Structure formats: C-alpha cells, structure tokens
Coordinates of C-alpha atoms in Angstrom, one line a residue:
X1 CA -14.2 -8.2 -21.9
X2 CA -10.9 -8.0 -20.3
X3 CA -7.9 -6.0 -21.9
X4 CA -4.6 -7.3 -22.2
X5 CA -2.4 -4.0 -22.1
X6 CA 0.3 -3.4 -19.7
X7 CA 0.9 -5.7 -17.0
X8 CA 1.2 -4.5 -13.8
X9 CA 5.0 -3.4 -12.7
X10 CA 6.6 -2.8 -9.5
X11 CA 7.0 1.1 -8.6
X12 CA 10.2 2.7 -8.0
X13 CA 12.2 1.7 -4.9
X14 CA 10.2 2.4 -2.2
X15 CA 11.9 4.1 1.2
X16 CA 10.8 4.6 4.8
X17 CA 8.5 7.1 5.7
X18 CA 7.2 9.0 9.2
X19 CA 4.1 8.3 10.1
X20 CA 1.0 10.9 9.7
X21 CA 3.2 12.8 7.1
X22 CA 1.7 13.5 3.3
X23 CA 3.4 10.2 2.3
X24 CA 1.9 8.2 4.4
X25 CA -1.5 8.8 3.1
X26 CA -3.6 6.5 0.6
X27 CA -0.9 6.4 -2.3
X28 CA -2.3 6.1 -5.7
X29 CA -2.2 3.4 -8.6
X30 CA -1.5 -0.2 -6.0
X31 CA 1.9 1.6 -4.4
X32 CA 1.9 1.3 -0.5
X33 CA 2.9 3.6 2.0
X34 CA 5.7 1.6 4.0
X35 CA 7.2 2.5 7.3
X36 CA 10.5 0.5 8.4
X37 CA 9.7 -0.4 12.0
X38 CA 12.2 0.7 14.5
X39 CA 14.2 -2.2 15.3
X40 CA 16.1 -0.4 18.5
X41 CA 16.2 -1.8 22.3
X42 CA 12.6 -1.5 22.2
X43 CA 11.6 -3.5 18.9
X44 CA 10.3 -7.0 19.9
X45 CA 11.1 -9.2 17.0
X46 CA 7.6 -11.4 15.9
X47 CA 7.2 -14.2 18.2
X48 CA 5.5 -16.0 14.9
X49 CA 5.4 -15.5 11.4
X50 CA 4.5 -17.2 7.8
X51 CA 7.0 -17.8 5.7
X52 CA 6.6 -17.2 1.4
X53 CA 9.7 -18.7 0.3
X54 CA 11.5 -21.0 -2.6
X55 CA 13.5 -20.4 -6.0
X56 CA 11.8 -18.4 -8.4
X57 CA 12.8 -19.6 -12.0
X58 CA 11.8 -18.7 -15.6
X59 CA 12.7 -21.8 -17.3
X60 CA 9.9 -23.4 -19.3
X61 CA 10.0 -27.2 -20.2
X62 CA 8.0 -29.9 -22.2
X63 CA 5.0 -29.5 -19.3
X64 CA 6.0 -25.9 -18.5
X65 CA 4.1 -22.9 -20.1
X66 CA 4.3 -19.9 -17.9
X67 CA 7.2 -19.4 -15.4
X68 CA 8.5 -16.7 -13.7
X69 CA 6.4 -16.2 -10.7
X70 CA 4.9 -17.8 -7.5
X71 CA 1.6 -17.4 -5.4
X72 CA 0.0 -18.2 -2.3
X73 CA -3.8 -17.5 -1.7
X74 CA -6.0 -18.4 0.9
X75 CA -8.8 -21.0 0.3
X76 CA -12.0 -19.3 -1.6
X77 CA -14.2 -18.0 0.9
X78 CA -18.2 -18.8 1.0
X79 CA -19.8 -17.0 1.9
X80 CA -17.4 -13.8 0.9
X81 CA -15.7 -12.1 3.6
X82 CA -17.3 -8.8 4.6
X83 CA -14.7 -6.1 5.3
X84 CA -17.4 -3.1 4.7
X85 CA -16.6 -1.2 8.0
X86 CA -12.6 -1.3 6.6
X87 CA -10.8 0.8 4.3
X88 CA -7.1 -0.6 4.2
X89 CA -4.9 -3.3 5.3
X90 CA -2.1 -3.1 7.7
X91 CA 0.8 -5.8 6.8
X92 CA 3.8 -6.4 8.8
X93 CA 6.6 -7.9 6.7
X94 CA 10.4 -8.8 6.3
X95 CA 11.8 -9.6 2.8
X96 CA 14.6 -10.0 0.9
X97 CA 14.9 -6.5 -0.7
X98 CA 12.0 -8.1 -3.9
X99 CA 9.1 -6.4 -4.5
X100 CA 5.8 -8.6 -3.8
X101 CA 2.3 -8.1 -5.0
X102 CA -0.7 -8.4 -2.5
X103 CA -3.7 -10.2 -4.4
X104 CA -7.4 -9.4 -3.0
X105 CA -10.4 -11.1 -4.9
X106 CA -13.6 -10.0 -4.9
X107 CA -17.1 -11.9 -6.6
X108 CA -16.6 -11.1 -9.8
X109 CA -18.2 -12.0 -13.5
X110 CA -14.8 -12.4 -14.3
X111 CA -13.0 -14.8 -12.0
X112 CA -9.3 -14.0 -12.9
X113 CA -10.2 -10.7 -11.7
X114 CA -7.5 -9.5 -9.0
X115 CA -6.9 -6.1 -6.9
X116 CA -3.2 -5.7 -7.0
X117 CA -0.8 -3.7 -4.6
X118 CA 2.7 -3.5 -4.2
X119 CA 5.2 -4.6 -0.6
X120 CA 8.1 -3.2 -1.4
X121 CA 10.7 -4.9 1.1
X122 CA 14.4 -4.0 2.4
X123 CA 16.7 -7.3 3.3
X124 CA 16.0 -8.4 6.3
X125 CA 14.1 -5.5 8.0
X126 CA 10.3 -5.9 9.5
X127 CA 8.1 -3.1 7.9
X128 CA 4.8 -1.7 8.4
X129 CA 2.5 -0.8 5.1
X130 CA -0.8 0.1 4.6
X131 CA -2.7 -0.6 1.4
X132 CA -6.1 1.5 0.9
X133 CA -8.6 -0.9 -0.4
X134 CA -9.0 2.6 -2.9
X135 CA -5.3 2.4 -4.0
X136 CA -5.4 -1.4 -5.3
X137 CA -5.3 -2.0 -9.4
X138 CA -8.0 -3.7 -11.0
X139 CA -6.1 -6.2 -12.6
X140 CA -6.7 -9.2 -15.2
X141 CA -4.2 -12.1 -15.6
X142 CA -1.8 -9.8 -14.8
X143 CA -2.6 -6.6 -16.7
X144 CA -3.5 -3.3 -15.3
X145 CA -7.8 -2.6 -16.4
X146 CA -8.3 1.1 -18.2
X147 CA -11.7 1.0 -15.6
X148 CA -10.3 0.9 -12.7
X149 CA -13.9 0.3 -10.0
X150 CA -13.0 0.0 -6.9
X151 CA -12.7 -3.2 -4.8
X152 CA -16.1 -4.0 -2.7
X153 CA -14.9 -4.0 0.8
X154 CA -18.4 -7.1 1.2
X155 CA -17.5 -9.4 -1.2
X156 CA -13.9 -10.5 -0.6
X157 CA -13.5 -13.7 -1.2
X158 CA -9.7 -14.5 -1.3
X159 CA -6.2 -13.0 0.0
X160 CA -2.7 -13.6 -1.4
X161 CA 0.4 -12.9 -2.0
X162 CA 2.8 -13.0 -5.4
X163 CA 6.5 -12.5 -6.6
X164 CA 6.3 -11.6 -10.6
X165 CA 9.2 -9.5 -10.5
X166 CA 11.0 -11.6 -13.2
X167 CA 14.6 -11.8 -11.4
X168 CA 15.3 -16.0 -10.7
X169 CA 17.0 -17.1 -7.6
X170 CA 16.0 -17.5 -4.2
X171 CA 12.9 -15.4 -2.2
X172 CA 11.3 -15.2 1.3
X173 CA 9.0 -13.0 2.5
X174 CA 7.9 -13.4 6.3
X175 CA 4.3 -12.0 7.9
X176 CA 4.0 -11.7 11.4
X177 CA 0.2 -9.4 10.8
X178 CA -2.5 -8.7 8.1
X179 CA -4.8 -6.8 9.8
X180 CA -8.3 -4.6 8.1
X181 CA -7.9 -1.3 9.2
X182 CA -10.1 1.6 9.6
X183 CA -8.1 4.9 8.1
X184 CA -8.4 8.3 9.9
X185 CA -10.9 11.1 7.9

C-alpha cells in the first residue's frame, strides 16, 4: 500500500560548493551536493552531450489529464542492472536555472515505485553533483513514502530524468556524464 502524502518538492536554491568540504558529503532527504565546474582557460567545454528539452505546459484538454511535467527514462532493463560495488552517481549537467529530478527504478512489488533526487542547475553553467544512492526518496507517483528503504544498488532496472517543477515555458537540460561512483569511507 502506497501513501499519497506530500509530493516530492524541490529544495531551496542550491549554490556551489568546494570539494571534500562537509557539504559535499552524502546530503540527506534526495538533495545533491553540486559543484559549479570551473569554466576558466582550462575548462574544456563537452565535446558531446544529451539534450532534455521542449515547453513545459499545464494546460489540460478533452484527451489531457495530468500536465505539468516531462520525463525521459531509459528502456527497462532485463536482466536489472547491477551497481552493488557503487554508492552514488556522478552527473555532469548544464541547465536553464530549473530544478530537475533524477528517477532510479529498482524491481519492485510496486512498479510506480521511483528513487528521487534533485539537479539543481544555474543558466547556462556545466556542474558536477553527486547523488548517494542513500540520499534518494522513496517515492510513489510522485509522493515522498513515510518508509523510506533504501535503493538496492543490484536491481536497477531504469534511469531518468524529470522537470515537475510546475513553472510552463521553455526547458533544457544538457548531460555530457552519468557515471556510478564509488564514495570515499
């Protein structure tokens, strides 16, 4: 039985922070710690990236019953992806100054189960977060579970990203790298 309480919400502005300090360590409740990435002489902007982009709207019409967001998710994977030997993601990003949500699904009973954390972004800047696996929200169609188990790193079994954050108009977010990470004891 799921719980429809709260749905998740995107934390408060997010700002850059110095490697290795306190704040870059496994945040709590889905919030990332994000690094700007120097972009000086020696910043070497992506040679390739994926772009999320479009017009997010929340009109709804005669065929239209939920608006307000968009998704992208890879294909379901089967077997499930085994990312036991992990503990985080790294992402490296530019956006548009919205806060997205990265989705994680693992084999569930319930299949609209999602882990949830948040990319905050700042116009046009590449930036460097890492989300502990630990730090993602158990979510269900969108609202935060009161048991919050953790995600199995060996049953992963898709990877996605949302906008939710209820402002229309334009979006793009760009992802040069999505790697599992190890984090240091």
């Amino acid at each position: 039985r799921r719980v429809h309480g709260e749905a998740a919400a995107a934390p408060p502005e997010a700002q850059a922070i110095e490697p290795n300090s306190a704040a870059s360590r496994p945040a709590p409740f889905g919030t990332a710690p994000v690094q700007a990435i120097a972009q000086d002489s020696n910043f070497v902007v992506p040679a390739s990236f994926a772009r999320f982009s479009g017009e997010l709207s929340l009109k709804l019409g005669a065929t239209v019953d939920r608006s307000g967001y968009a998704a992208f998710r890879t294909r379901v994977l089967r077997p499930p992806l085994s990312l036991e030997f992990y503990d985080a993601f790294t992402i490296v990003y530019r956006g548009d100054g919205r806060t997205y949500m990265v989705n994680v699904q693992g084999e569930s009973v319930m299949p609209e189960d999602l882990y949830q954390g948040f990319l905050p972004t700042e116009r046009g800047r590449w930036m460097k977060a890492t989300l502990p696996f630990s730090a993602l929200l158990l979510t269900w169609r969108g609202f935060v579970q009161p048991d919050q188990p953790h995600l199995d790193p060996r049953s992963v079994v898709s990877f996605g990203v949302c906008l939710a954050d209820g402002a229309e108009g334009p979006f793009t977010l760009d992802i040069s790298k999505i790697d599992a990470v190890r984090l240091d004891e």
